[in-house]
Protein backbone atom coordinates (compact mmCIF):
# COMPACT_ATOMS: atom_id res chain seq x y z
CA UNK A 1 0.00 0.00 0.00
CA UNK A 2 1.57 3.24 -1.09
CA UNK A 3 1.76 6.43 0.94
CA UNK A 4 -0.28 8.21 -1.73
CA UNK A 5 -3.18 5.80 -1.49
CA UNK A 6 -3.20 5.97 2.33
CA UNK A 7 -3.21 9.78 2.29
CA UNK A 8 -5.86 9.77 -0.40
CA UNK A 9 -8.06 7.46 1.60
CA UNK A 10 -7.76 9.62 4.69
CA UNK A 11 -8.70 12.68 2.67
CA UNK A 12 -5.31 14.31 3.21
CA UNK A 13 -4.29 14.19 -0.41
CA UNK A 14 -6.45 13.89 -3.47
CA UNK A 15 -4.43 12.69 -6.45
CA UNK A 16 -5.34 14.15 -9.84
CA UNK A 17 -6.41 10.82 -11.46
CA UNK A 18 -8.86 10.33 -8.63
CA UNK A 19 -10.34 13.79 -9.26
CA UNK A 20 -10.60 13.17 -12.99
CA UNK A 21 -12.30 9.81 -12.53
CA UNK A 22 -14.72 11.37 -10.04
CA UNK A 23 -15.61 14.15 -12.48
CA UNK A 24 -16.15 11.66 -15.30
CA UNK A 25 -18.26 9.43 -13.05
CA UNK A 26 -20.60 12.15 -11.86
CA UNK A 27 -20.63 14.62 -14.73
CA UNK A 28 -19.48 12.64 -17.75
CA UNK A 29 -17.05 13.96 -20.37
CA UNK A 30 -18.84 17.32 -20.28
CA UNK A 31 -17.38 17.94 -16.80
CA UNK A 32 -13.84 17.67 -18.16
CA UNK A 33 -14.58 19.83 -21.20
CA UNK A 34 -16.10 22.52 -18.95
CA UNK A 35 -12.97 22.62 -16.84
CA UNK A 36 -10.58 22.63 -19.77
CA UNK A 37 -12.59 25.43 -21.40
CA UNK A 38 -12.03 27.54 -18.27
CA UNK A 39 -8.26 27.07 -18.61
CA UNK A 40 -8.38 27.77 -22.36
CA UNK A 41 -10.41 30.92 -21.73
CA UNK A 42 -7.74 32.18 -19.35
CA UNK A 43 -5.00 31.39 -21.88
CA UNK A 44 -7.03 33.46 -24.36
CA UNK A 45 -7.22 36.31 -21.82
CA UNK A 46 -3.43 36.25 -21.55
CA UNK A 47 -3.00 36.31 -25.31
CA UNK A 48 -5.57 39.12 -25.78
CA UNK A 49 -3.87 41.25 -23.12
CA UNK A 50 -0.45 40.72 -24.74
CA UNK A 51 -1.84 41.35 -28.24
CA UNK A 52 -3.69 44.56 -27.37
CA UNK A 53 -0.69 45.88 -25.44
CA UNK A 54 1.57 45.06 -28.39
CA UNK A 55 -0.75 46.89 -30.81
CA UNK A 56 -0.87 49.92 -28.50
CA UNK A 57 2.91 49.79 -28.13
CA UNK A 58 3.25 49.81 -31.91
CA UNK A 59 0.87 52.79 -32.21
CA UNK A 60 2.63 54.78 -29.49
CA UNK A 61 6.19 53.96 -30.53
CA UNK A 62 6.39 56.93 -32.87
CA UNK A 63 4.85 59.40 -30.40
CA UNK A 64 8.03 60.59 -28.70
CA UNK A 65 7.02 61.51 -25.16
CA UNK A 66 4.19 58.93 -24.93
CA UNK A 67 6.24 56.00 -26.22
CA UNK A 68 5.65 54.11 -22.96
CA UNK A 69 1.88 53.86 -23.71
CA UNK A 70 1.68 50.16 -24.68
CA UNK A 71 3.95 48.98 -21.87
CA UNK A 72 1.95 51.04 -19.40
CA UNK A 73 -1.27 49.38 -20.58
CA UNK A 74 0.28 45.94 -20.05
CA UNK A 75 1.52 46.87 -16.59
CA UNK A 76 -1.88 48.24 -15.57
CA UNK A 77 -3.70 45.11 -16.78
CA UNK A 78 -1.24 43.00 -14.79
CA UNK A 79 -1.90 45.20 -11.76
CA UNK A 80 -5.67 44.71 -11.99
CA UNK A 81 -5.36 40.93 -12.43
CA UNK A 82 -2.84 40.68 -9.59
CA UNK A 83 -5.02 42.71 -7.23
CA UNK A 84 -8.04 40.59 -8.25
CA UNK A 85 -6.12 37.39 -7.51
CA UNK A 86 -5.06 38.75 -4.13
CA UNK A 87 -8.61 39.99 -3.48
CA UNK A 88 -10.05 36.52 -4.02
CA UNK A 89 -7.79 35.31 -1.22
CA UNK A 90 -8.91 38.06 1.15
CA UNK A 91 -12.62 38.22 0.30
CA UNK A 92 -13.48 34.57 -0.22
CA UNK A 93 -17.24 35.12 -0.27
CA UNK A 94 -16.95 37.72 -3.08
CA UNK A 95 -14.80 35.64 -5.43
CA UNK A 96 -17.24 35.48 -8.34
CA UNK A 97 -17.96 39.20 -8.10
CA UNK A 98 -14.26 40.11 -7.98
CA UNK A 99 -13.45 38.00 -11.06
CA UNK A 100 -16.42 39.50 -12.91
CA UNK A 101 -15.37 43.05 -12.02
CA UNK A 102 -11.70 42.44 -12.91
CA UNK A 103 -12.76 41.16 -16.32
CA UNK A 104 -15.00 44.19 -16.81
CA UNK A 105 -12.24 46.62 -15.84
CA UNK A 106 -9.52 44.98 -17.94
CA UNK A 107 -11.46 44.25 -21.11
CA UNK A 108 -14.33 46.73 -20.95
CA UNK A 109 -12.55 49.82 -19.68
CA UNK A 110 -8.85 49.45 -20.41
CA UNK A 111 -7.82 47.06 -23.17
CA UNK A 112 -10.37 47.44 -25.93
CA UNK A 113 -11.13 51.20 -25.60
CA UNK A 114 -7.41 51.87 -25.06
CA UNK A 115 -6.38 49.91 -28.14
CA UNK A 116 -9.11 51.60 -30.19
CA UNK A 117 -7.86 55.02 -29.04
CA UNK A 118 -4.27 54.09 -29.84
CA UNK A 119 -5.29 52.94 -33.33
CA UNK A 120 -7.29 56.13 -33.96
CA UNK A 121 -4.33 58.19 -32.80
CA UNK A 122 -1.96 56.25 -35.02
CA UNK A 123 -4.27 56.71 -38.02
CA UNK A 124 -4.71 60.43 -37.31
CA UNK A 125 -1.00 60.87 -36.92
CA UNK A 126 -0.16 59.11 -40.14
CA UNK A 127 -2.84 61.18 -41.88
CA UNK A 128 -1.44 64.41 -40.44
CA UNK A 129 2.04 63.30 -41.43
CA UNK A 130 1.22 62.71 -45.07
CA UNK A 131 -1.19 65.55 -45.78
CA UNK A 132 0.05 69.14 -45.59
CA UNK A 133 -3.51 70.43 -45.22
CA UNK A 134 -4.30 68.06 -42.36
CA UNK A 135 -1.12 68.82 -40.44
CA UNK A 136 -1.98 72.52 -40.25
CA UNK A 137 -5.56 71.83 -39.25
CA UNK A 138 -6.47 73.10 -35.80
CA UNK A 139 -8.79 70.16 -35.10
CA UNK A 140 -6.04 67.70 -35.95
CA UNK A 141 -3.66 69.58 -33.69
CA UNK A 142 -6.07 69.41 -30.75
CA UNK A 143 -6.74 65.73 -31.45
CA UNK A 144 -3.04 64.92 -31.37
CA UNK A 145 -2.78 66.52 -27.94
CA UNK A 146 -6.12 65.27 -26.62
CA UNK A 147 -6.08 61.61 -27.71
CA UNK A 148 -3.00 60.56 -25.71
CA UNK A 149 -4.51 62.28 -22.68
CA UNK A 150 -7.76 60.33 -23.06
CA UNK A 151 -5.74 57.15 -23.62
CA UNK A 152 -3.71 57.62 -20.47
CA UNK A 153 -6.87 58.49 -18.58
CA UNK A 154 -8.55 55.29 -19.72
CA UNK A 155 -5.49 53.19 -18.87
CA UNK A 156 -4.42 54.69 -15.56
CA UNK A 157 -7.77 55.48 -13.90
CA UNK A 158 -9.47 52.02 -13.96
CA UNK A 159 -6.76 50.24 -11.89
CA UNK A 160 -6.97 53.00 -9.28
CA UNK A 161 -10.76 52.67 -9.16
CA UNK A 162 -10.52 48.86 -9.08
CA UNK A 163 -8.12 48.86 -6.14
CA UNK A 164 -10.33 51.39 -4.37
CA UNK A 165 -13.43 49.27 -5.04
CA UNK A 166 -11.74 46.11 -3.81
CA UNK A 167 -10.32 47.60 -0.62
CA UNK A 168 -13.71 49.12 0.20
CA UNK A 169 -15.60 45.92 -0.58
CA UNK A 170 -16.52 44.94 2.95
CA UNK A 171 -17.64 48.51 3.59
CA UNK A 172 -19.88 48.48 0.52
CA UNK A 173 -21.62 45.31 1.64
CA UNK A 174 -21.89 46.28 5.28
CA UNK A 175 -25.40 47.26 6.23
CA UNK A 176 -25.92 50.69 7.74
CA UNK A 177 -29.19 49.67 9.41
CA UNK A 178 -29.35 49.07 13.14
CA UNK A 179 -30.15 45.57 14.39
CA UNK A 180 -33.78 46.19 15.21
CA UNK A 181 -34.54 47.65 11.79
CA UNK A 182 -32.62 44.85 10.05
CA UNK A 183 -34.50 42.09 11.88
CA UNK A 184 -37.81 43.85 11.18
CA UNK A 185 -37.05 43.81 7.46
CA UNK A 186 -35.74 40.25 7.47
CA UNK A 187 -38.79 38.93 9.28
CA UNK A 188 -41.14 41.09 7.19
CA UNK A 189 -42.44 42.85 10.31
CA UNK A 190 -42.01 46.19 8.62
CA UNK A 191 -45.68 47.17 8.45
CA UNK A 192 -45.88 46.44 4.74
CA UNK A 193 -47.02 42.84 5.04
CA UNK A 194 -50.41 41.93 3.61
CA UNK B 1 33.19 15.05 -28.64
CA UNK B 2 33.36 18.48 -30.25
CA UNK B 3 29.68 18.29 -31.14
CA UNK B 4 28.85 17.38 -27.54
CA UNK B 5 30.90 20.28 -26.22
CA UNK B 6 29.30 22.72 -28.67
CA UNK B 7 25.86 21.42 -27.74
CA UNK B 8 26.57 21.85 -24.04
CA UNK B 9 27.87 25.38 -24.59
CA UNK B 10 24.74 26.20 -26.60
CA UNK B 11 22.47 24.85 -23.87
CA UNK B 12 24.35 26.75 -21.13
CA UNK B 13 24.33 29.91 -23.25
CA UNK B 14 20.61 29.54 -23.92
CA UNK B 15 19.92 29.03 -20.23
CA UNK B 16 21.96 32.09 -19.27
CA UNK B 17 20.27 34.26 -21.91
CA UNK B 18 16.90 33.03 -20.63
CA UNK B 19 17.93 34.08 -17.14
CA UNK B 20 18.96 37.45 -18.56
CA UNK B 21 15.52 37.85 -20.15
CA UNK B 22 13.87 37.00 -16.84
CA UNK B 23 15.20 40.24 -15.41
CA UNK B 24 13.33 42.16 -18.14
CA UNK B 25 10.39 44.03 -16.54
CA UNK B 26 7.96 42.98 -19.28
CA UNK B 27 8.85 39.32 -18.70
CA UNK B 28 8.35 39.75 -14.96
CA UNK B 29 4.95 41.35 -15.62
CA UNK B 30 4.10 38.49 -17.99
CA UNK B 31 4.98 35.90 -15.35
CA UNK B 32 2.88 37.76 -12.75
CA UNK B 33 -0.04 37.97 -15.21
CA UNK B 34 0.19 34.26 -16.03
CA UNK B 35 0.28 33.41 -12.32
CA UNK B 36 -2.72 35.64 -11.54
CA UNK B 37 -4.75 34.20 -14.43
CA UNK B 38 -3.84 30.67 -13.38
CA UNK B 39 -5.06 31.46 -9.85
CA UNK B 40 -8.33 32.95 -11.14
CA UNK B 41 -8.86 29.91 -13.39
CA UNK B 42 -8.27 27.62 -10.41
CA UNK B 43 -10.90 29.51 -8.44
CA UNK B 44 -13.44 29.13 -11.26
CA UNK B 45 -12.65 25.40 -11.46
CA UNK B 46 -13.08 25.15 -7.72
CA UNK B 47 -16.54 26.72 -7.91
CA UNK B 48 -17.41 24.25 -10.70
CA UNK B 49 -16.24 21.41 -8.48
CA UNK B 50 -18.35 22.72 -5.61
CA UNK B 51 -21.40 22.92 -7.84
CA UNK B 52 -20.95 19.41 -9.26
CA UNK B 53 -23.08 16.54 -8.05
CA UNK B 54 -21.51 14.61 -5.23
CA UNK B 55 -22.51 11.27 -3.75
CA UNK B 56 -24.66 11.77 -0.68
CA UNK B 57 -24.07 8.30 0.70
CA UNK B 58 -20.72 7.81 2.31
CA UNK B 59 -18.93 4.80 0.94
CA UNK B 60 -17.21 2.47 3.44
CSV table of C-alpha atoms in Angstrom, one decimal, chain A residues 26-150:
chain,number,residue,atom,x,y,z
A,26,UNK,CA,-20.6,12.2,-11.9
A,27,UNK,CA,-20.6,14.6,-14.7
A,28,UNK,CA,-19.5,12.6,-17.8
A,29,UNK,CA,-17.0,14.0,-20.4
A,30,UNK,CA,-18.8,17.3,-20.3
A,31,UNK,CA,-17.4,17.9,-16.8
A,32,UNK,CA,-13.8,17.7,-18.2
A,33,UNK,CA,-14.6,19.8,-21.2
A,34,UNK,CA,-16.1,22.5,-18.9
A,35,UNK,CA,-13.0,22.6,-16.8
A,36,UNK,CA,-10.6,22.6,-19.8
A,37,UNK,CA,-12.6,25.4,-21.4
A,38,UNK,CA,-12.0,27.5,-18.3
A,39,UNK,CA,-8.3,27.1,-18.6
A,40,UNK,CA,-8.4,27.8,-22.4
A,41,UNK,CA,-10.4,30.9,-21.7
A,42,UNK,CA,-7.7,32.2,-19.4
A,43,UNK,CA,-5.0,31.4,-21.9
A,44,UNK,CA,-7.0,33.5,-24.4
A,45,UNK,CA,-7.2,36.3,-21.8
A,46,UNK,CA,-3.4,36.2,-21.5
A,47,UNK,CA,-3.0,36.3,-25.3
A,48,UNK,CA,-5.6,39.1,-25.8
A,49,UNK,CA,-3.9,41.2,-23.1
A,50,UNK,CA,-0.5,40.7,-24.7
A,51,UNK,CA,-1.8,41.3,-28.2
A,52,UNK,CA,-3.7,44.6,-27.4
A,53,UNK,CA,-0.7,45.9,-25.4
A,54,UNK,CA,1.6,45.1,-28.4
A,55,UNK,CA,-0.8,46.9,-30.8
A,56,UNK,CA,-0.9,49.9,-28.5
A,57,UNK,CA,2.9,49.8,-28.1
A,58,UNK,CA,3.3,49.8,-31.9
A,59,UNK,CA,0.9,52.8,-32.2
A,60,UNK,CA,2.6,54.8,-29.5
A,61,UNK,CA,6.2,54.0,-30.5
A,62,UNK,CA,6.4,56.9,-32.9
A,63,UNK,CA,4.9,59.4,-30.4
A,64,UNK,CA,8.0,60.6,-28.7
A,65,UNK,CA,7.0,61.5,-25.2
A,66,UNK,CA,4.2,58.9,-24.9
A,67,UNK,CA,6.2,56.0,-26.2
A,68,UNK,CA,5.6,54.1,-23.0
A,69,UNK,CA,1.9,53.9,-23.7
A,70,UNK,CA,1.7,50.2,-24.7
A,71,UNK,CA,4.0,49.0,-21.9
A,72,UNK,CA,1.9,51.0,-19.4
A,73,UNK,CA,-1.3,49.4,-20.6
A,74,UNK,CA,0.3,45.9,-20.0
A,75,UNK,CA,1.5,46.9,-16.6
A,76,UNK,CA,-1.9,48.2,-15.6
A,77,UNK,CA,-3.7,45.1,-16.8
A,78,UNK,CA,-1.2,43.0,-14.8
A,79,UNK,CA,-1.9,45.2,-11.8
A,80,UNK,CA,-5.7,44.7,-12.0
A,81,UNK,CA,-5.4,40.9,-12.4
A,82,UNK,CA,-2.8,40.7,-9.6
A,83,UNK,CA,-5.0,42.7,-7.2
A,84,UNK,CA,-8.0,40.6,-8.3
A,85,UNK,CA,-6.1,37.4,-7.5
A,86,UNK,CA,-5.1,38.8,-4.1
A,87,UNK,CA,-8.6,40.0,-3.5
A,88,UNK,CA,-10.1,36.5,-4.0
A,89,UNK,CA,-7.8,35.3,-1.2
A,90,UNK,CA,-8.9,38.1,1.2
A,91,UNK,CA,-12.6,38.2,0.3
A,92,UNK,CA,-13.5,34.6,-0.2
A,93,UNK,CA,-17.2,35.1,-0.3
A,94,UNK,CA,-16.9,37.7,-3.1
A,95,UNK,CA,-14.8,35.6,-5.4
A,96,UNK,CA,-17.2,35.5,-8.3
A,97,UNK,CA,-18.0,39.2,-8.1
A,98,UNK,CA,-14.3,40.1,-8.0
A,99,UNK,CA,-13.4,38.0,-11.1
A,100,UNK,CA,-16.4,39.5,-12.9
A,101,UNK,CA,-15.4,43.0,-12.0
A,102,UNK,CA,-11.7,42.4,-12.9
A,103,UNK,CA,-12.8,41.2,-16.3
A,104,UNK,CA,-15.0,44.2,-16.8
A,105,UNK,CA,-12.2,46.6,-15.8
A,106,UNK,CA,-9.5,45.0,-17.9
A,107,UNK,CA,-11.5,44.3,-21.1
A,108,UNK,CA,-14.3,46.7,-20.9
A,109,UNK,CA,-12.5,49.8,-19.7
A,110,UNK,CA,-8.8,49.5,-20.4
A,111,UNK,CA,-7.8,47.1,-23.2
A,112,UNK,CA,-10.4,47.4,-25.9
A,113,UNK,CA,-11.1,51.2,-25.6
A,114,UNK,CA,-7.4,51.9,-25.1
A,115,UNK,CA,-6.4,49.9,-28.1
A,116,UNK,CA,-9.1,51.6,-30.2
A,117,UNK,CA,-7.9,55.0,-29.0
A,118,UNK,CA,-4.3,54.1,-29.8
A,119,UNK,CA,-5.3,52.9,-33.3
A,120,UNK,CA,-7.3,56.1,-34.0
A,121,UNK,CA,-4.3,58.2,-32.8
A,122,UNK,CA,-2.0,56.3,-35.0
A,123,UNK,CA,-4.3,56.7,-38.0
A,124,UNK,CA,-4.7,60.4,-37.3
A,125,UNK,CA,-1.0,60.9,-36.9
A,126,UNK,CA,-0.2,59.1,-40.1
A,127,UNK,CA,-2.8,61.2,-41.9
A,128,UNK,CA,-1.4,64.4,-40.4
A,129,UNK,CA,2.0,63.3,-41.4
A,130,UNK,CA,1.2,62.7,-45.1
A,131,UNK,CA,-1.2,65.6,-45.8
A,132,UNK,CA,0.0,69.1,-45.6
A,133,UNK,CA,-3.5,70.4,-45.2
A,134,UNK,CA,-4.3,68.1,-42.4
A,135,UNK,CA,-1.1,68.8,-40.4
A,136,UNK,CA,-2.0,72.5,-40.3
A,137,UNK,CA,-5.6,71.8,-39.2
A,138,UNK,CA,-6.5,73.1,-35.8
A,139,UNK,CA,-8.8,70.2,-35.1
A,140,UNK,CA,-6.0,67.7,-35.9
A,141,UNK,CA,-3.7,69.6,-33.7
A,142,UNK,CA,-6.1,69.4,-30.8
A,143,UNK,CA,-6.7,65.7,-31.4
A,144,UNK,CA,-3.0,64.9,-31.4
A,145,UNK,CA,-2.8,66.5,-27.9
A,146,UNK,CA,-6.1,65.3,-26.6
A,147,UNK,CA,-6.1,61.6,-27.7
A,148,UNK,CA,-3.0,60.6,-25.7
A,149,UNK,CA,-4.5,62.3,-22.7
A,150,UNK,CA,-7.8,60.3,-23.1
